[in-house]
C-alpha cells in the first residue's frame, strides 16, 4: 500500500467519441483537502462519477484506500461520503426521513442523524418536507447525507453551489475542520479558485479532460512570483545607475521593476537610489493573483 | 396571441417522444385491425361482414379507437405538461408576458390539435387498410368520418380534464391513473345511463342520435375547460 | 438486502401509492355490486359469476397497466431528486437495488390482488353468500393473476429505470396492453401473449367463459409467463447494472 488514499491511473472516459476525461492521474494523500479545479465542462463531474462507481471508466483504474474500485466497490463506498453536482433528495419526505433512508443502508447508529443535522444546522427545519427547502438548505442536507456514514474520504462536487456568503463561509470552516478533527480526507471540486484557495492543501487543475497541474497549493502560489515596483523621479537614469552597480532591475520605458525580491536586494536598491539623490516615491510589491495563474493555465476560458 | 402560444408549444415538443406517440396510436389501432382481419379473413370477410365490408371494418376500428383515445389523451396530456414539470419551468413559462389563461388554453389546444392529427390518421389508415383488404373503392366517406371525428368531439371533456390534472399535479401517477381508470370504466359504460360522460365517445344513446352525444361532449368539455382555467389562474406556482 | 428493503419502505410509505391501490379493486367492486344483481335476482350468491365479471374489468387492462404505474412510481422519486446517484454511491450493489425495487412492485401488485379479493368477499357476504365461499377458486384466481404480472413488472421496471418521464414507460405498457382487447378472444394467440396472461390466469374456468383461450392448460400459461419473465428480468437487470448514472 502506498501513500495515496485515492489514486487514478490513466483514467479516461469516452462519451460519443469525445474524450471527456483523458489520461487522468489523480493523487490524493491522507489528510489532504484536495481542490479539484477546472472550468465548467472540463470533466470534473464525470471524473467524480467514476470515482464513485456511478459511471464506468473507458480506460484506466481507480484505487481508493489502496483497494481497486472495480473489485471492492462496496467496502470502499462504506467509507466514502459524497455529494455530486446538485443535492439528491426525496422531496416528499422530511430531512430526518431522507437521512434515515440512507442510514438504513450504512448501518450507523440513529444518533448520527441528529449529529449531522446539527453540523449543517438543519435541526430546526428537520421535520419539514424537503421539497419546500431553499436551494441552500437542500445543499446542506446533501452535505449532511455525505457526512452520515462517518466517512474517511469525502467527495464533494461544487458543494457551495447555491449557498449565500454566510453559508459558503460556514461550509468552508466545516470542511477545513474535518481533517483536523476527524482525520477525514476531502476531495472538493470547484470552478472558482478563490473558493478552493482558502481551504485546499493540494490542488489539481483539469481542463478539457486533462490534468494540467497537480501539486501543493504552495507550489501553485510560487508560480505567482511577486515583483517589486519602484517609482522614482528620473527612472531611466536610475535604471542605468542600478545596472552599473550589478543590481537586477528592469526598465520597460514606463516602469522600473525588480524580479528578485529578497529583502537584501530591495534594501541595496533603495540605498543606492537615495545615495544618488533620486526621489523615491513608492516601493510596491506586485502580486499576480492565483486567479490570473488559473486563467493562464486553463487557457483563459471558464472561471468566473 | 393564441396562435403564437400554440406555435411556441409546438416548438417545445419538437424531437420529442410525443410525435412518435401521435403516429404510433393510429398505426397501432389500424395495424391491430389489419392483423385481426388478416388472420380471420375467411371468417370476417367471408361471413360476418359479407354484406357491408367497409361498415364492418369501420366498426371494428372504432371499437378499438375509443379506448385508445381515452388512454392516449391521458398520456399525451401528461407528456405535454411534463415538459414544464420535468425542467421545473412553470415559473419561467408564467413569467413571460402572456396571461395564464393563454398558457392553459395553449396546452389544451395543443392536446386537441395533436389528437386531431391522430384521429385523421386513423381515418386515413382505415381507408388504406380497406383497399389493401380488397374492399373496393366504394368507400362510405360519411360513415367513416363520423365514426372517427364524432368520438373525438365527444371526448373533449376528458381532454380538458386530463390537461387540468396533468398541469396541476407534479406527480403524474395521479392523472395517469385517472386516465387508466377512465379507459377501463368507459368500456363498461354501456351499463350506465346516457348521462354518463364516459359513454358519450361511443356515440350510444337512447335516442340513437350520435349528435346528441357529440353535443353533450362539446358542451361539457367547455365546462371542464372553464373550471380548469378558473383553478389554474388562481393557483400558486412553485 | 433487508436494509435496502427498510430504506425503500421509508420512501414509499408517505407517497400517493396507497391511494392508487384502491382504484381497481374499488371500481371492480362497483361492477360486482351492481352488475351481479342484474343477472341473478335472489338465490345464493353466484361467486364465480361475480369473480368473472370483476376480473373482466380488473385483469384485462387495469392490472397490467397498474403494474406499470407501480414500476414507474418506485423509480419516480429516484429520478426526480437525483436519488439514483446518491443511492448507487452508497455501499449497495446494483443487483440488490434492482431486486428490491422489483420486490416492491410485486408487493404492490400483491396488495392490489388482496384488496380485490377482500372487495369480492365483502360483496358476496353482504349479499348472503357467506356460507359456501369457493375458497380454492378465489384464492387460485388472485394468486395466478399475481404470478402472471411477473413478466410485466420486469419489463416495466426496466423501462422505468431507463426513462425519467412517467408517461413514457406507461406508453410502452399501453402499446402492449391495448391489443389484449383483441388477443383475449383468440385461442391461437392469447396463450403466447404475456400481457393477456393476467386475464387468462384470473378468469374462472366455467360459467360461460370457457371460450377463446380461457380453457388452456395452466402448464402452457405458466411456461409463457415464466419464460417471458426470465427474459425481461435478465434484460432489465443487465441494462441497470451497466447504466451510467
Coordinates of C-alpha atoms in Angstrom, one line a residue, chain A residues 49 52-56 73-74 77-78 80 82 84-90 92-94 97 100-106 110 145, chain C residues 3-4 6-7 9-15 77-78 81-94 241-245:
Chain A
X49 CA -18.9 9.9 -11.0
X52 CA -18.0 6.7 -7.0
X53 CA -18.7 3.9 -9.5
X54 CA -21.7 5.7 -11.0
X55 CA -20.1 5.6 -14.4
X56 CA -17.6 3.1 -15.7
X73 CA -16.6 -1.1 -4.5
X74 CA -18.8 -1.9 -1.6
X77 CA -18.1 3.1 -0.6
X78 CA -18.9 2.3 3.0
X80 CA -16.8 7.4 1.3
X82 CA -20.3 12.1 -1.4
X84 CA -22.4 15.1 -6.7
X85 CA -23.4 18.1 -8.7
X86 CA -26.7 19.0 -7.1
X87 CA -28.0 17.5 -3.9
X88 CA -30.1 14.3 -4.1
X89 CA -33.3 14.2 -2.0
X90 CA -36.7 12.7 -1.8
X92 CA -42.0 14.2 -0.2
X93 CA -40.0 13.2 2.9
X94 CA -38.6 15.5 5.6
X97 CA -36.6 10.6 6.8
X100 CA -33.0 7.6 7.5
X101 CA -33.3 6.1 4.0
X102 CA -29.5 6.4 3.7
X103 CA -28.8 5.5 7.4
X104 CA -30.5 2.1 6.9
X105 CA -28.1 1.3 4.2
X106 CA -25.0 2.5 6.0
X110 CA -29.6 6.5 14.7
X145 CA -26.0 13.0 4.0
Chain C
X3 CA -31.5 -2.8 5.0
X4 CA -32.4 -1.9 1.4
X6 CA -36.3 -1.0 5.0
X7 CA -34.8 2.1 3.3
X9 CA -40.2 1.2 2.6
X10 CA -39.4 4.6 4.1
X11 CA -39.5 6.3 0.7
X12 CA -42.7 4.7 -0.3
X13 CA -44.5 5.0 3.0
X14 CA -45.5 8.6 2.5
X15 CA -46.5 8.6 -1.1
X77 CA -38.6 9.5 -6.5
X78 CA -35.1 8.4 -7.6
X81 CA -34.5 14.3 -6.8
X82 CA -31.3 12.8 -8.2
X83 CA -31.8 9.8 -6.0
X84 CA -30.1 7.3 -8.2
X85 CA -26.7 8.8 -7.9
X86 CA -27.0 9.0 -4.1
X87 CA -28.4 5.5 -3.8
X88 CA -25.8 3.9 -6.0
X89 CA -22.9 5.7 -4.4
X90 CA -23.8 4.0 -1.1
X91 CA -22.4 0.6 -0.3
X92 CA -25.1 -1.4 -2.1
X93 CA -24.9 -3.5 -5.2
X94 CA -26.9 -2.5 -8.2
X241 CA -26.1 -3.0 -13.9
X242 CA -24.3 -1.2 -16.7
X243 CA -26.2 2.1 -16.8
X244 CA -24.2 5.3 -16.2
X245 CA -25.9 7.4 -13.6

